[in-house]
mmCIF file of C-alpha atoms in Angstrom:
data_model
loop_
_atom_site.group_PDB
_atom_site.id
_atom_site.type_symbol
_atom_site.label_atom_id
_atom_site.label_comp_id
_atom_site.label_asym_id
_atom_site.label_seq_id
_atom_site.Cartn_x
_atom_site.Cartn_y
_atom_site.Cartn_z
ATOM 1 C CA UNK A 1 57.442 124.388 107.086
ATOM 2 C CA UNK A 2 54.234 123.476 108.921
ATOM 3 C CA UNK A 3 50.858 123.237 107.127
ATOM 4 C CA UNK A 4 47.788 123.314 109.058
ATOM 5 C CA UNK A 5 44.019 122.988 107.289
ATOM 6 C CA UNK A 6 42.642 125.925 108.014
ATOM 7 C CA UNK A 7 39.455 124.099 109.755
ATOM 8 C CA UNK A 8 42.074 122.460 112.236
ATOM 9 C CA UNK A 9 43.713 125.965 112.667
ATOM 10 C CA UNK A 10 39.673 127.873 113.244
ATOM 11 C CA UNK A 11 39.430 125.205 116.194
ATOM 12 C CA UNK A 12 42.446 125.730 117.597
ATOM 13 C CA UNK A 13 41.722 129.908 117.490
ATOM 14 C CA UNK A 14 38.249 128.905 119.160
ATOM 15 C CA UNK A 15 40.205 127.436 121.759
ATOM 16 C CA UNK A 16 41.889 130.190 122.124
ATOM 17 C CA UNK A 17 39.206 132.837 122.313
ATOM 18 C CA UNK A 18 37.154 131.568 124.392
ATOM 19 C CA UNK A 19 40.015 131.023 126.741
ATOM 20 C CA UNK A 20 41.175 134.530 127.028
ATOM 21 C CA UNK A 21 42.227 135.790 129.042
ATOM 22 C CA UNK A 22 43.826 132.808 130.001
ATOM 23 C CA UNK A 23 45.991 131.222 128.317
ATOM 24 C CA UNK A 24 45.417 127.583 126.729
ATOM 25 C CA UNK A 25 47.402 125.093 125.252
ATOM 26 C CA UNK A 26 46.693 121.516 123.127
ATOM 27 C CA UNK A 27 48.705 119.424 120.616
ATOM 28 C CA UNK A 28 49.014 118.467 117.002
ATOM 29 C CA UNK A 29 48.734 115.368 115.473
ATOM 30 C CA UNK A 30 50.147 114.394 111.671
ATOM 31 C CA UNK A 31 53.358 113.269 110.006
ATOM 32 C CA UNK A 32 56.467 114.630 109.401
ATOM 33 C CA UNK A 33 58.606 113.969 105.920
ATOM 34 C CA UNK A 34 61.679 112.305 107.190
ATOM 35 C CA UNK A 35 63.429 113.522 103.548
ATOM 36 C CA UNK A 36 63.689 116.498 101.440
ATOM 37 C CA UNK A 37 62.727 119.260 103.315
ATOM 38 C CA UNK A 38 61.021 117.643 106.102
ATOM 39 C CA UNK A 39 57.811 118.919 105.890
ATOM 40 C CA UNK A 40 55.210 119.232 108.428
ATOM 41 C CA UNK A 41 51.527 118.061 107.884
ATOM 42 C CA UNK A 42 49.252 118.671 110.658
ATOM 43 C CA UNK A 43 45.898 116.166 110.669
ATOM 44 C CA UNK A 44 44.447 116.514 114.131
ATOM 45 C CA UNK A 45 44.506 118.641 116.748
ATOM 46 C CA UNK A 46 43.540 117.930 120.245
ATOM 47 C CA UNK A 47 43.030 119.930 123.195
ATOM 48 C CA UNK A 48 44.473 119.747 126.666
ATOM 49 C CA UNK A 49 43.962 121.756 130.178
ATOM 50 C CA UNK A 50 46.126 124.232 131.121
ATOM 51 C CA UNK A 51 46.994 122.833 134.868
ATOM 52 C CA UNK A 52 48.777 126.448 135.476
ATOM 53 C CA UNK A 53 45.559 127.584 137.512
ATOM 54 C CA UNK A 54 47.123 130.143 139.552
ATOM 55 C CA UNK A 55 48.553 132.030 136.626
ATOM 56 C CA UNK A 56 47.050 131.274 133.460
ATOM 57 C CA UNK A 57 47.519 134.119 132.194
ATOM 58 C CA UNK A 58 51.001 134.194 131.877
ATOM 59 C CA UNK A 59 51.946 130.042 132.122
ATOM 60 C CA UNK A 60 50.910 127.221 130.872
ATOM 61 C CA UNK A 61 51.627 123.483 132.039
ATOM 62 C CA UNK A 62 49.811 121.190 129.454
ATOM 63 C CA UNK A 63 48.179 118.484 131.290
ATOM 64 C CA UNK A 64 50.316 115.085 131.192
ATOM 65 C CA UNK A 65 47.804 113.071 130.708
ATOM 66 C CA UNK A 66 46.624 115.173 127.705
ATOM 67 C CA UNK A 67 49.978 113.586 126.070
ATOM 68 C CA UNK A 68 49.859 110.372 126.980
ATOM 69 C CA UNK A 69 45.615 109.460 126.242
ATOM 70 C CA UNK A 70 46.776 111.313 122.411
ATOM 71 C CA UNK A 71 49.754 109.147 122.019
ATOM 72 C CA UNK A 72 47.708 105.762 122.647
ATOM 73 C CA UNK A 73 44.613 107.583 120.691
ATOM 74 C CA UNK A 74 47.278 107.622 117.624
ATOM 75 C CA UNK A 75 49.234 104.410 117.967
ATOM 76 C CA UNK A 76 49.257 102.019 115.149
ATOM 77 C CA UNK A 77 48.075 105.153 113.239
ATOM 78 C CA UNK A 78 50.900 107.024 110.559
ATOM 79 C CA UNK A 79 50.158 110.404 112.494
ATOM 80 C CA UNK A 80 52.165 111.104 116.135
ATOM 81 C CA UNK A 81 52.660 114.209 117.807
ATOM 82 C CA UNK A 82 54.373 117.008 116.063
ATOM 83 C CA UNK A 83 53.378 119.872 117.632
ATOM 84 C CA UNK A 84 52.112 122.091 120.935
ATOM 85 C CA UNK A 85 50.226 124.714 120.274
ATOM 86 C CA UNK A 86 49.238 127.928 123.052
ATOM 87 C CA UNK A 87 47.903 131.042 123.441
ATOM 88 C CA UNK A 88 49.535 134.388 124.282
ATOM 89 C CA UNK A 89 47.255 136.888 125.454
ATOM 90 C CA UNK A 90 47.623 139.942 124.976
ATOM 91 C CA UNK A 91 51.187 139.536 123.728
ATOM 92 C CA UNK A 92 52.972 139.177 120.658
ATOM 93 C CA UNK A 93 53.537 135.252 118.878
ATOM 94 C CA UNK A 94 57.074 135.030 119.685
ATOM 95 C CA UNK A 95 58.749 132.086 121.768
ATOM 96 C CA UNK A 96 59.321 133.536 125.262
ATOM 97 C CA UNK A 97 61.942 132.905 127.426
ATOM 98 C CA UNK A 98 60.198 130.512 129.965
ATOM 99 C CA UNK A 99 58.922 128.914 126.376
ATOM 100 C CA UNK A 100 62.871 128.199 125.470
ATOM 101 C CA UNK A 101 63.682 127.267 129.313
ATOM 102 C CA UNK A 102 61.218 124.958 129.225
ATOM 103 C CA UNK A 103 61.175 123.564 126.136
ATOM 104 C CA UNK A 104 65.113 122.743 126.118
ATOM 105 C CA UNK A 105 64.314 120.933 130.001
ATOM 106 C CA UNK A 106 61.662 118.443 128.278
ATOM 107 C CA UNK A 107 64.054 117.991 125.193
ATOM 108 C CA UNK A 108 61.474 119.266 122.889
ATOM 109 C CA UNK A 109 63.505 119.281 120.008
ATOM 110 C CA UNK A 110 61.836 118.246 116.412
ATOM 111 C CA UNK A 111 58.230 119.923 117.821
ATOM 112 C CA UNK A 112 56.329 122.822 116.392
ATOM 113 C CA UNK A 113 55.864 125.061 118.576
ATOM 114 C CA UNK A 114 52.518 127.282 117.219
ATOM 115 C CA UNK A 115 52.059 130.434 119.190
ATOM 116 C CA UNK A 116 48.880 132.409 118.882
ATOM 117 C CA UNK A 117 48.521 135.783 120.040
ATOM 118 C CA UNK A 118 45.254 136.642 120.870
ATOM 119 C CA UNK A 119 44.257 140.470 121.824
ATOM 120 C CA UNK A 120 41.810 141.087 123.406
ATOM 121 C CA UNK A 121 40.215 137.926 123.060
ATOM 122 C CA UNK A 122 40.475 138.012 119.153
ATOM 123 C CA UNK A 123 42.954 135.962 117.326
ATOM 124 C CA UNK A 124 45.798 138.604 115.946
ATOM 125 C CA UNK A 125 48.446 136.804 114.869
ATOM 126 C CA UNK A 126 50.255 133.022 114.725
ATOM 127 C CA UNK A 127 53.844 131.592 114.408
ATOM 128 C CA UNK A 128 55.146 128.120 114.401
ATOM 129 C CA UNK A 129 59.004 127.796 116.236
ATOM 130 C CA UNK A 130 60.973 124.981 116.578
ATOM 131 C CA UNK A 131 63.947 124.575 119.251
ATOM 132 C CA UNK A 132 67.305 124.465 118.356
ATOM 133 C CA UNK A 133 68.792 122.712 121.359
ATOM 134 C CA UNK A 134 72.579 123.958 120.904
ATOM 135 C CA UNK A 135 71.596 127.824 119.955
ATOM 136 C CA UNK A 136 69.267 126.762 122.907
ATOM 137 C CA UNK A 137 66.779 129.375 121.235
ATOM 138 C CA UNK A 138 63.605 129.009 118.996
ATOM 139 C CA UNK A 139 63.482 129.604 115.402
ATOM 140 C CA UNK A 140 60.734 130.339 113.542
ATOM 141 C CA UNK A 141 59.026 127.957 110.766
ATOM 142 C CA UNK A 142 57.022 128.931 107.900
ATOM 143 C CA UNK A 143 53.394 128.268 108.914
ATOM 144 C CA UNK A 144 51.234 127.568 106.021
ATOM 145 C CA UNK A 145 47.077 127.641 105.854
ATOM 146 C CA UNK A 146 46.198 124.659 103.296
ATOM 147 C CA UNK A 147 42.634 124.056 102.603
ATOM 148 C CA UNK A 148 41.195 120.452 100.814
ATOM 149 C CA UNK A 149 42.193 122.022 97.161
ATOM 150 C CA UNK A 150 45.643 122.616 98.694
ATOM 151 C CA UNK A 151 47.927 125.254 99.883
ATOM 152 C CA UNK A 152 46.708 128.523 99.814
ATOM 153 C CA UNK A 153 47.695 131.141 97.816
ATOM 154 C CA UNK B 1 58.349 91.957 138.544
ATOM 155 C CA UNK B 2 57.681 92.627 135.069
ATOM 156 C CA UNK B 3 55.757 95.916 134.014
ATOM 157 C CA UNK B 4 55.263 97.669 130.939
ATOM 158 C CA UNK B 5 56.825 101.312 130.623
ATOM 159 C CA UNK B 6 55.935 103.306 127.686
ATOM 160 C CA UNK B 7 58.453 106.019 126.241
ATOM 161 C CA UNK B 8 57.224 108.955 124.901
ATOM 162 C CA UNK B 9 58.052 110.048 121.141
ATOM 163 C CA UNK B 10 60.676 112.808 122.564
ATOM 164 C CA UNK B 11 62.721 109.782 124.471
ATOM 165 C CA UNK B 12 62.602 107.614 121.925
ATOM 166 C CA UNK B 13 66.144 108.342 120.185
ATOM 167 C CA UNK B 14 67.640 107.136 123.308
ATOM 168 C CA UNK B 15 65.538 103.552 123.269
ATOM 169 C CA UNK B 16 66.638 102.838 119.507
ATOM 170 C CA UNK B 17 62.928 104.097 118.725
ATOM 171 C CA UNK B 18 61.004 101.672 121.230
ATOM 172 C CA UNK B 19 57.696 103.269 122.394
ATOM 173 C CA UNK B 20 57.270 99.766 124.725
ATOM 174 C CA UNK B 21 59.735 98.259 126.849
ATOM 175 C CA UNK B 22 59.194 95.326 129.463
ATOM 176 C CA UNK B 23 61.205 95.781 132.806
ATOM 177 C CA UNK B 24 61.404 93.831 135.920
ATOM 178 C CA UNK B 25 61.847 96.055 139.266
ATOM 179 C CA UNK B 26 60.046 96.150 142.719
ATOM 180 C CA UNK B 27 59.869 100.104 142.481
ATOM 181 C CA UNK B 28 59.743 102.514 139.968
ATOM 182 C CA UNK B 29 63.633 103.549 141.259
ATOM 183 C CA UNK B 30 64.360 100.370 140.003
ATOM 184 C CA UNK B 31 62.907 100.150 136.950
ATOM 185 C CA UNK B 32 64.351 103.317 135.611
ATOM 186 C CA UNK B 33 67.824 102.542 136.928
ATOM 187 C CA UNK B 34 67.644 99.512 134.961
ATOM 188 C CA UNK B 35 66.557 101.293 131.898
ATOM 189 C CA UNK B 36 69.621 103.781 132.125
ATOM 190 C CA UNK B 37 71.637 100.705 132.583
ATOM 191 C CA UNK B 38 70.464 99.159 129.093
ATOM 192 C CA UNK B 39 70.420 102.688 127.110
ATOM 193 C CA UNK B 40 72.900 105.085 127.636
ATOM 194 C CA UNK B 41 71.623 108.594 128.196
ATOM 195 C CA UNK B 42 68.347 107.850 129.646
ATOM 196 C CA UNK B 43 69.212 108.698 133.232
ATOM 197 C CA UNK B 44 70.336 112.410 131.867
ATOM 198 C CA UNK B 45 67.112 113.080 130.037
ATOM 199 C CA UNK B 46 64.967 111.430 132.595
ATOM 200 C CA UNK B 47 65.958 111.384 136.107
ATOM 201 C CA UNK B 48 69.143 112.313 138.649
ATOM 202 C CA UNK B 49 70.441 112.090 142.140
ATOM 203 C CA UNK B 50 67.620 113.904 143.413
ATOM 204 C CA UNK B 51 64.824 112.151 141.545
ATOM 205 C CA UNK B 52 62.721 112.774 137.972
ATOM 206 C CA UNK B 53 63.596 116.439 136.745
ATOM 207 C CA UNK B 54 62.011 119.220 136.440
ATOM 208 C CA UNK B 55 60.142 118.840 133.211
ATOM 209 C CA UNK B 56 59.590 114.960 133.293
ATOM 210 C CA UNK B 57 56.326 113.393 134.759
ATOM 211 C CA UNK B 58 56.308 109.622 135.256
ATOM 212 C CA UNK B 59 53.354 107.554 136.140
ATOM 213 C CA UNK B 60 52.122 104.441 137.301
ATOM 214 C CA UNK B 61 49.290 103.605 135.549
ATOM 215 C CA UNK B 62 46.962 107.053 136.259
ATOM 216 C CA UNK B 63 49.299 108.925 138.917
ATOM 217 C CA UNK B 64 51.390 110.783 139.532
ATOM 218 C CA UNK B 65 55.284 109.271 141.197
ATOM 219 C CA UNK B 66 55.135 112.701 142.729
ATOM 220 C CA UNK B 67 52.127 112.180 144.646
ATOM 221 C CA UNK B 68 53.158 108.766 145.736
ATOM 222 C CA UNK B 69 56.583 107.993 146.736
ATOM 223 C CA UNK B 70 58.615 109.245 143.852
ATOM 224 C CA UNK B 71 61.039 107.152 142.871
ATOM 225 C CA UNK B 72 60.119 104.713 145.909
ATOM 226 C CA UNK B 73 56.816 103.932 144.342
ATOM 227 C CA UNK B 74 55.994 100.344 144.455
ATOM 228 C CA UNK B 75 55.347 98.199 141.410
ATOM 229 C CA UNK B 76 52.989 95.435 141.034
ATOM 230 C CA UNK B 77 53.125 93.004 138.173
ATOM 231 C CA UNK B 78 51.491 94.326 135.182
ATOM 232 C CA UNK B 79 51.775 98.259 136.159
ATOM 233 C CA UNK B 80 52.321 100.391 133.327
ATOM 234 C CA UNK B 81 54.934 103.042 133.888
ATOM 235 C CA UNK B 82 54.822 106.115 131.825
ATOM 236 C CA UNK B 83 57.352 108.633 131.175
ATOM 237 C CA UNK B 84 55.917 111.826 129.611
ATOM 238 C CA UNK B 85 57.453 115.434 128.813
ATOM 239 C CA UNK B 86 56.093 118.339 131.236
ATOM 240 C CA UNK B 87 54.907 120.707 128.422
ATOM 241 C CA UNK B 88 54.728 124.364 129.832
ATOM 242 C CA UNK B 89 55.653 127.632 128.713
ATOM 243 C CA UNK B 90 54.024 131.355 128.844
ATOM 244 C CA UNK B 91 54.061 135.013 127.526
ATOM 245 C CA UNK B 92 55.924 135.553 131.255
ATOM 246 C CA UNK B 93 59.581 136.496 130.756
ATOM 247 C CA UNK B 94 60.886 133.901 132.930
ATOM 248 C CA UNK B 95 60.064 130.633 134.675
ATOM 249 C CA UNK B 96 59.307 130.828 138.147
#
C-alpha cells in the first residue's frame, strides 16, 4: 500500500495537466515500513523534465540529474526515494510494456510506480505498481488518498 | 587518485547499503572495475564489456561519461562520480 496526501497527489495531477499532451514524469519522497506490511508513506514530491523531447507523448526519460539533486536534497533526512510517478495521456493507468522493459534494466525493484492517466488533459484515473523482477511484470499496489485527519474513507 | 562515487538507493544492496564510497583510479574505467572487484555483482547491474548499460547514467561531477569518453573519462582528485538509474517508460507498447 502507498498513501499519498491528497495535496501532494493535486500537485502531482497539476503536473500532469498542464503537461498534456505530453507526457511528464517526477519522483516521490517518504519512508517505507521495513516490517509488517511495509507500508508506503509518501512526504514530498518533486518534479523532473521529461528529456524524451522527440516523443513525449508516448516516452518518458526522467532527467538524471532530477535523481541525483533529490537524493542529496534528502540525505541525512528519514525520507528517500520511493517512488516515480508519470503521466499517460490519453491512455489507461496500467504499467506498459516499455514501463516493465525499462524498469527491470534500471533494477527498479522496491519503487512505486504511480501512473496517471490523463484524458484529454483532465486527470481520469491513477494506479501505483511495483516490479516484480522474477515475474519480470508489474503488480499493482493499493494507492490510498490520506488527508492531515488521516486516511480517507 | 582518490574520488568520491555516490551509489544510488537502487545499488545500494550490492554496497552493503553504502550511499558513499572513496576509490582511487585515473579513469572512471578504473574506478568502477575496482568497485566490482570489492562487491560482487556491481559490474552486472552497472556496466559490461561494452561499457555502462542501457539504463545506467554515470557522471563526473555534472556530466555526462557519455558525452566525454565513457568509461575512458579522466579523473582528477576530488571528482565525484555518480551512478544513477535511467528512469524512462511510456504509454508506447514497446521500447524503441
Amino acid at each position: 500500500m502507498i498513501k499519498i496526501p491528497s495535496s501532494i497527489l493535486r500537485e502531482i495531477y497539476d503536473h500532469m495537466e498542464a503537461s498534456y499532451p505530453h507526457e511528464c514524469c517526477g519522483l516521490m519522497v517518504g519512508t517505507i515500513e521495513r516490517s509488517g506490511e511495509g507500508q508506503r508513506v509518501v512526504h514530498a514530491a518533486r518534479r523532473c523534465r521529461n528529456l524524451n523531447t522527440d516523443r513525449a507523448h508516448d516516452r518518458y526519460d526522467l532527467d538524471p540529474m532530477c535523481w541525483m539533486k533529490t537524493e542529496r536534497e534528502f540525505e541525512g533526512t528519514p525520507w528517500s526515494i520511493i517512488g516515480i510517478y508519470h503521466s499517460h495521456p490519453d491512455h489507461p493507468s496500467r504499467a506498459s510494456q516499455t514501463d516493465t522493459d525499462a524498469a527491470l534494466g534500471a533494477g527498479m525493484l522496491d519503487y512505486s510506480y504511480v501512473i496517471v492517466s490523463v484524458q484529454k488533459g483532465k486527470v481520469a484515473s491513477a494506479q501505483s505498481w511495483i516490479l516484480n523482477e522474477s515475474e519480470k511484470k508489474f503488480y499493482e499496489e493499493s494507492l490510498v488518498v490520506v488527508d492531515e485527519e488521516g486516511d480517507r474513507p | 587518485m582518490t574520488v568520491t562515487v555516490k551509489i544510488p538507493t537502487p545499488l545500494r544492496p550490492v554496497t552493503g547499503g553504502l550511499g558513499e564510497l572513496k576509490v582511487d583510479g585515473a579513469t572512471v574505467g578504473d574506478v568502477l572495475r575496482q568497485l566490482d572487484a570489492q562487491y560482487a555483482g556491481f559490474a552486472d547491474r552497472v556496466f559490461d564489456a561494452n561499457g555502462v548499460k542501457r539504463f545506467v547514467n554515470v557522471y563526473v561531477n555534472e556530466d555526462n561519461i557519455r558525452d566525454k569518453k565513457n568509461m575512458e573519462t579522466e579523473l582528477k582528485a576530488g571528482d565525484t562520480i555518480s551512478i544513477l538509474p535511467s528512469i524512462a517508460g511510456g504509454r508506447c507498447p514497446r521500447l524503441s
